[in-house]
Amino acid sequence: MKPNSFEYVRVDTLNDAIAVLQEHGDDARILAGGQSLIPAMNMRLALPEVLVDVSNIGEMHGITIQDGGLRIGAMSRHAEVMKSSKIAEYAPLITMAMPNIAHGAIRNRGTFGGSLCNADPAAELPACALALGVTFNIQGSDGTRSVAAEDFIDGTYSTCLSDDEILVSVDVPAPEAGAVSFFEELARRKGDYAMAGLAAHGVLKDGQFTDMRLVFFAVDEMAVRASSAEQLICGKPLSEIDIDAVCAALADDITPFEDLTTSSAAKMVMMQVLTRRTLEKFIAEGAVN
Amino acid sequence: MNITITVNGEPMVRSVEPRLSLVDFLRAEGLTGTHAGCEHGVCGACTLQLNGQTVRSCLTFAVQCDGQEVTTIEGANFPDLQEAFIENNALQCGFCTPGMLMTANDLLQENSSPTRDEIREAISSNYCRCTGYQSIVDAVEQVAKQRSEVA
């Protein structure tokens, strides 16, 4: 359980990091919090020859309000994100998700950007990113570019980042009036990987949902929206939403994979339970407001 | 690589291989209170404080700690918590105990009067294969009560 030998480079600027990545190509890996990469290295599932420690890069730190929206630096530690009053105000979905990410000692090291770039199908933050429609700000040798949430992760443990690109920050749009969020996952033990999870974000206007995103994770190769189920929720009075039909429609959108502990059928039942809880909560809140 | 690291208040300058984990670094320095268990961040035996925050020292390389401060169980200052673990038989073999104490201390700093459920949630990050956890929850609960009576 000891990692292979590697060269360690700590950089202070994005340009220096990109230069190292350019030089070493896919032999190099970015080290942020290391809470997924280091276990993989200890088990020799990951064998990077060079680690580029980006923890000192100033532009990757900080949680700020910009142009009415929220910018979260990729190096923000989970513990910092969890306690951030700005995130609680602008993106409560993320605040709700944070306690489900591992345990306190891991959250003190693990980073917001690292979790997104790791693209674990059971991870919470990729689902939140999709539900909130965030934008990923990326820098590489060809300059900067911005990528929409649905284009960032393209498979299990896979993103659109090229070998010399770094995720610098993530922009979360300002919440619309009437925005509602709910997050829940079912895990065998607190802090374990989810068997199934749901990040839901919608907009309630004049007694109807004008937008609803149901993003499931730990059920497919990456976080995935249940589009046909979503359509059954929007554009009708709350009292006319047929929760049974929404739950039934999930099977049209997603065929859950089975994992070591949970069958596909069991995951579908969990998805339905999460959907029901979420909609009942949203409808109860909508009826009050 | 050369690093300067402050361990339990004492600055050290050492040359380390990048792949050396913080827990292995400390144990080689004779600070064997921090235990290497699963070595992939699950069991919690290696939990210690880095700059005042609990971290897994198996998921931290010593080179990453250049210029930083580490507190291990040898330098910890929570005798009442340690005493309560002894009183309540909250340990048997003792392998998990340093990490368990670090996690319990962190909980009590964040939340001075945790419920038993909150204690269980906090220590769910640390494995104990002897006690069944009941006595550990008792010990942590007792310390929370003692401290609130003193305060």
XYZ file of C-alpha atoms in Angstrom:
440
model
C 0.000 0.000 0.000
C 2.761 2.460 -0.839
C 2.640 4.541 -3.980
C 5.128 4.264 -6.786
C 7.933 6.826 -6.862
C 7.124 10.121 -8.522
C 8.496 13.590 -8.972
C 6.751 16.294 -6.955
C 6.489 19.842 -8.274
C 4.791 22.626 -6.335
C 3.887 25.631 -8.469
C 2.670 29.114 -7.571
C 1.053 30.153 -10.857
C -1.278 28.653 -13.434
C 1.287 29.269 -16.164
C 3.914 27.276 -14.283
C 1.438 24.446 -13.730
C 0.485 24.392 -17.403
C 4.158 24.382 -18.411
C 4.795 21.291 -16.275
C 1.697 19.589 -17.650
C 2.777 20.395 -21.218
C 6.213 18.960 -20.619
C 5.015 15.677 -19.136
C 1.695 15.081 -20.909
C -0.351 12.278 -19.415
C 2.555 11.151 -17.205
C 1.672 14.108 -14.965
C -1.333 14.473 -12.697
C -2.629 17.528 -10.880
C -2.556 17.166 -7.084
C -5.182 19.294 -5.322
C -6.587 17.750 -2.122
C -5.445 14.281 -3.079
C -8.313 12.527 -1.317
C -9.145 10.379 -4.351
C -5.815 10.463 -6.171
C -3.642 9.418 -3.207
C -5.736 6.338 -2.318
C -5.582 5.344 -5.993
C -1.809 5.839 -5.898
C -1.471 3.891 -2.635
C -3.302 1.002 -4.296
C -1.190 1.544 -7.429
C -4.274 2.034 -9.520
C -2.784 5.424 -10.426
C 0.904 5.585 -11.349
C 1.676 9.213 -12.184
C 5.328 10.027 -12.790
C 4.908 13.678 -11.888
C 2.528 15.312 -9.426
C 1.856 19.018 -9.881
C 0.708 20.462 -6.560
C -1.611 23.381 -7.393
C -2.606 24.226 -3.817
C -0.599 27.486 -3.818
C -2.155 28.966 -6.962
C -4.028 32.085 -5.834
C -6.551 32.205 -8.713
C -7.831 28.767 -7.762
C -8.826 29.865 -4.261
C -11.742 31.832 -2.950
C -15.528 31.921 -3.059
C -16.741 35.245 -4.475
C -19.833 36.940 -5.888
C -19.220 38.061 -9.490
C -21.770 39.556 -11.910
C -24.569 38.550 -9.568
C -23.489 34.895 -9.589
C -21.144 32.835 -7.534
C -17.568 31.896 -8.413
C -16.082 28.949 -6.541
C -12.316 28.465 -6.845
C -11.368 24.933 -7.792
C -9.017 24.668 -4.779
C -11.808 25.483 -2.294
C -11.749 22.731 0.288
C -15.020 20.871 0.912
C -15.053 22.072 4.526
C -14.799 25.675 3.328
C -17.592 25.187 0.788
C -19.787 23.515 3.400
C -19.476 26.478 5.786
C -19.691 29.240 3.172
C -22.619 31.613 3.777
C -22.349 32.828 0.160
C -22.877 29.314 -1.155
C -25.744 28.744 1.283
C -27.395 31.876 -0.109
C -26.669 31.430 -3.818
C -26.540 27.674 -4.191
C -28.209 25.948 -1.221
C -28.202 22.705 -3.218
C -24.423 22.552 -2.783
C -24.671 23.294 0.943
C -27.181 20.450 1.285
C -24.889 18.077 -0.614
C -21.698 18.767 1.338
C -22.339 16.757 4.543
C -22.799 13.675 2.344
C -19.263 13.936 0.997
C -17.087 11.544 2.978
C -16.206 12.626 6.541
C -14.829 15.732 8.213
C -11.162 14.772 7.945
C -11.529 14.096 4.216
C -13.541 17.304 3.678
C -10.720 19.306 5.272
C -8.418 18.261 2.409
C -10.631 17.353 -0.549
C -11.445 20.121 -3.015
C -14.471 21.292 -4.965
C -12.631 21.251 -8.287
C -10.905 17.980 -7.543
C -14.188 16.191 -7.006
C -15.580 17.569 -10.279
C -12.450 16.622 -12.249
C -12.326 13.157 -10.725
C -15.774 12.540 -12.282
C -16.673 9.630 -10.048
C -20.152 8.432 -11.055
C -21.143 8.266 -7.361
C -19.876 11.767 -6.514
C -22.260 14.455 -5.315
C -20.804 17.580 -6.883
C -21.042 16.594 -10.572
C -24.775 16.065 -10.000
C -25.086 19.486 -8.327
C -23.148 21.074 -11.203
C -25.584 19.631 -13.724
C -28.662 20.559 -11.685
C -27.491 24.150 -11.207
C -26.217 24.604 -14.763
C -22.789 25.824 -13.707
C -20.003 26.912 -16.042
C -16.494 25.476 -15.796
C -13.617 27.945 -16.260
C -10.596 26.187 -17.704
C -7.082 27.353 -18.513
C -4.543 25.619 -20.717
C -1.664 26.309 -23.059
C -4.133 27.630 -25.660
C -5.622 30.128 -23.202
C -8.882 30.059 -21.316
C -12.236 28.561 -22.202
C -15.570 28.058 -20.519
C -17.506 24.814 -20.688
C -21.154 24.162 -19.831
C -21.945 21.663 -17.089
C -23.348 19.043 -19.463
C -20.165 19.093 -21.559
C -17.569 18.914 -18.781
C -17.828 15.300 -17.659
C -17.994 12.903 -20.607
C -17.799 9.508 -18.917
C -16.771 7.574 -15.845
C -13.667 9.264 -14.404
C -13.422 11.233 -17.631
C -13.713 14.940 -18.442
C -13.225 17.175 -21.473
C -9.950 18.497 -19.999
C -6.903 17.919 -22.171
C -3.549 16.943 -20.639
C -2.364 20.526 -20.236
C -5.607 22.061 -18.966
C -6.614 22.967 -15.422
C -10.031 23.671 -13.962
C -9.584 27.097 -12.349
C -13.056 27.890 -11.037
C -16.736 27.180 -11.423
C -19.435 29.820 -11.930
C -22.877 29.199 -10.480
C -25.615 31.406 -11.970
C -27.543 33.642 -9.577
C -30.655 31.844 -8.343
C -33.907 32.785 -10.106
C -36.877 33.983 -8.088
C -38.780 30.915 -6.919
C -35.782 28.588 -7.122
C -36.128 25.408 -5.069
C -33.464 22.815 -4.324
C -33.334 19.458 -2.634
C -30.546 16.944 -2.205
C -30.628 13.474 -0.757
C -28.663 10.297 -1.165
C -29.091 6.798 0.131
C -25.883 5.251 1.429
C -25.279 2.193 3.559
C -23.410 4.251 6.130
C -22.955 7.990 6.613
C -20.069 9.150 4.439
C -20.027 6.066 2.226
C -20.572 6.239 -1.497
C -24.235 6.570 -2.393
C -26.223 3.602 -3.674
C -28.407 6.210 -5.367
C -28.655 9.967 -5.008
C -30.691 12.873 -6.340
C -29.814 16.534 -6.785
C -32.991 18.407 -7.719
C -33.293 22.038 -8.706
C -36.350 23.800 -10.098
C -38.117 27.105 -10.457
C -41.602 27.616 -9.081
C -43.553 30.493 -10.634
C -47.258 31.297 -10.181
C -48.058 27.907 -8.729
C -46.279 25.896 -11.439
C -42.809 24.584 -12.046
C -41.336 26.389 -15.048
C -38.126 24.383 -14.784
C -37.159 21.161 -13.030
C -33.921 19.253 -13.167
C -33.754 15.834 -11.568
C -30.136 14.720 -11.617
C -29.359 11.232 -10.379
C -25.935 9.931 -9.440
C -24.410 6.558 -8.544
C -26.813 4.952 -11.017
C -25.157 5.548 -14.391
C -21.685 6.125 -15.801
C -22.023 9.773 -14.830
C -24.600 12.045 -13.228
C -27.646 12.018 -15.473
C -30.882 14.010 -15.856
C -34.246 12.266 -15.966
C -35.627 14.329 -18.843
C -38.934 12.604 -19.475
C -39.731 12.541 -15.744
C -38.890 16.258 -15.569
C -41.363 17.020 -18.349
C -44.215 15.503 -16.354
C -43.556 18.016 -13.562
C -43.358 21.330 -15.424
C -46.127 23.587 -16.696
C -49.069 22.335 -14.675
C -50.659 23.220 -11.325
C -48.914 21.504 -8.417
C -52.094 19.584 -7.544
C -52.055 17.972 -11.001
C -48.539 16.568 -10.753
C -48.892 12.788 -10.827
C -45.985 11.610 -8.675
C -46.606 7.947 -9.533
C -46.333 8.758 -13.230
C -43.148 10.758 -12.651
C -41.640 7.810 -10.774
C -42.704 5.395 -13.518
C -41.126 7.636 -16.167
C -37.697 7.334 -14.535
C -37.321 3.937 -16.198
C -37.621 5.626 -19.611
C -34.663 7.864 -18.757
C -32.265 5.677 -16.817
C -31.378 1.999 -16.535
C -29.296 1.924 -13.354
C -26.109 -0.130 -13.331
C -25.679 -2.620 -10.552
C -22.737 -2.273 -8.212
C -21.118 -4.498 -5.589
C -23.960 -4.091 -3.106
C -27.020 -2.946 -4.999
C -28.893 -4.401 -7.954
C -30.274 -2.343 -10.823
C -33.847 -2.975 -9.656
C -33.025 -1.859 -6.105
C -31.414 1.316 -7.413
C -34.535 2.083 -9.438
C -36.674 1.704 -6.304
C -34.287 4.079 -4.488
C -34.536 6.598 -7.339
C -38.308 6.469 -7.064
C -38.194 6.923 -3.293
C -35.907 9.943 -3.683
C -38.110 11.417 -6.415
C -41.239 11.000 -4.318
C -39.645 12.594 -1.244
C -38.344 15.488 -3.309
C -41.609 16.226 -5.085
C -43.691 15.905 -1.935
C -41.376 18.412 -0.266
C -41.422 20.823 -3.211
C -45.206 20.624 -3.588
C -45.777 21.137 0.151
C -43.484 24.178 0.108
C -45.080 25.490 -3.091
C -48.550 25.172 -1.584
C -47.473 27.270 1.411
C -45.779 30.009 -0.605
C 13.167 17.012 -1.269
C 13.909 19.205 1.711
C 10.984 20.206 3.883
C 10.564 22.236 7.036
C 7.735 20.929 9.139
C 6.671 21.812 12.664
C 5.623 18.745 14.614
C 4.072 19.237 18.039
C 5.611 22.697 18.194
C 9.096 21.564 17.202
C 10.457 22.633 13.809
C 12.148 19.881 11.818
C 14.147 20.132 8.597
C 14.243 16.833 6.766
C 14.946 15.403 3.354
C 12.058 13.196 2.231
C 11.106 11.146 -0.780
C 7.963 12.625 -2.385
C 6.080 9.349 -2.035
C 6.533 9.233 1.756
C 3.170 9.671 3.472
C 2.887 11.932 6.486
C 2.058 8.981 8.735
C 5.134 7.031 7.623
C 7.268 10.153 8.013
C 6.109 10.654 11.596
C 6.509 7.010 12.556
C 10.073 7.005 11.211
C 10.700 9.994 13.482
C 9.688 7.814 16.441
C 6.220 9.323 16.759
C 4.443 5.991 16.595
C 1.197 7.194 18.173
C -0.203 7.828 14.709
C -1.183 4.478 13.241
C -1.210 3.396 9.610
C -4.238 1.203 9.071
C -5.997 0.914 5.734
C -3.770 3.447 3.961
C -6.591 4.610 1.737
C -8.457 7.003 3.993
C -11.218 4.737 5.220
C -10.280 3.492 8.704
C -9.285 6.774 10.376
C -6.420 5.320 12.456
C -3.956 7.867 11.022
C -6.120 10.926 11.759
C -4.164 13.884 13.141
C -4.177 17.663 12.955
C -2.604 19.627 10.125
C -2.697 23.363 10.820
C -5.343 22.684 13.463
C -7.638 20.689 11.172
C -8.118 16.923 11.308
C -6.782 15.132 8.248
C -5.870 11.617 7.173
C -2.093 11.391 7.326
C -2.154 8.389 4.968
C -3.715 10.634 2.306
C -1.194 13.423 2.768
C 2.387 13.299 1.548
C 5.031 14.712 3.870
C 6.225 16.995 1.035
C 2.805 18.642 0.979
C 3.335 19.677 4.602
C 6.378 21.846 3.914
C 6.021 24.963 6.061
C 3.023 23.579 7.924
C 2.186 22.526 11.466
C 1.305 19.018 12.533
C -0.094 17.928 15.887
C -0.033 14.218 16.654
C -1.488 12.375 19.623
C 1.891 12.832 21.364
C 1.384 16.601 21.258
C -2.363 16.686 21.791
C -3.819 18.511 24.736
C -7.119 16.935 25.757
C -6.371 14.923 28.922
C -10.030 14.850 29.986
C -10.982 13.090 26.745
C -8.177 10.572 27.133
C -9.142 9.990 30.776
C -12.789 9.434 29.793
C -11.741 6.809 27.223
C -9.915 4.924 29.992
C -12.783 5.253 32.488
C -15.359 4.010 29.987
C -13.243 1.197 28.535
C -13.531 2.984 25.218
C -10.567 1.036 23.919
C -9.280 -2.482 23.990
C -6.402 -3.065 21.589
C -5.852 0.679 21.215
C -5.109 0.687 17.511
C -7.934 3.071 16.621
C -7.614 5.170 19.762
C -5.318 8.021 18.638
C -7.390 8.649 15.528
C -10.612 8.210 17.444
C -9.465 10.779 20.024
C -8.522 13.237 17.284
C -11.934 12.855 15.652
C -13.776 13.129 18.975
C -11.769 16.223 19.879
C -12.654 17.787 16.530
C -16.348 17.062 17.106
C -16.300 18.611 20.588
C -14.595 21.732 19.253
C -17.283 22.154 16.590
C -20.208 21.095 18.771
C -19.848 21.319 22.558
C -23.024 19.333 23.318
C -23.465 16.685 20.626
C -26.288 14.150 20.782
C -25.402 10.456 20.750
C -26.454 10.336 17.101
C -24.156 13.230 16.288
C -21.289 11.489 18.102
C -21.961 8.312 16.126
C -22.048 10.281 12.892
C -18.726 11.975 13.677
C -16.932 8.764 14.644
C -18.394 6.909 11.656
C -15.175 8.040 9.963
C -13.110 5.855 12.317
C -13.174 2.076 12.586
C -12.959 0.311 15.942
C -12.986 -3.470 15.797
C -13.002 -4.062 19.587
C -15.509 -1.942 21.438
C -18.646 -1.931 19.324
C -18.484 1.876 19.658
C -20.975 2.073 22.540
C -18.307 2.853 25.129
C -16.652 5.385 22.819
C -19.940 7.246 22.460
C -20.289 7.071 26.278
C -16.830 8.568 26.748
C -17.379 11.434 24.325
C -20.789 12.171 25.796
C -19.298 12.207 29.297
C -16.632 14.723 28.314
C -19.203 16.997 26.699
C -21.210 16.948 29.935
C -18.144 17.485 32.136
C -17.006 20.441 30.078
C -20.440 22.067 30.130
C -20.548 21.734 33.921
C -17.150 23.397 34.279
C -18.026 26.171 31.834
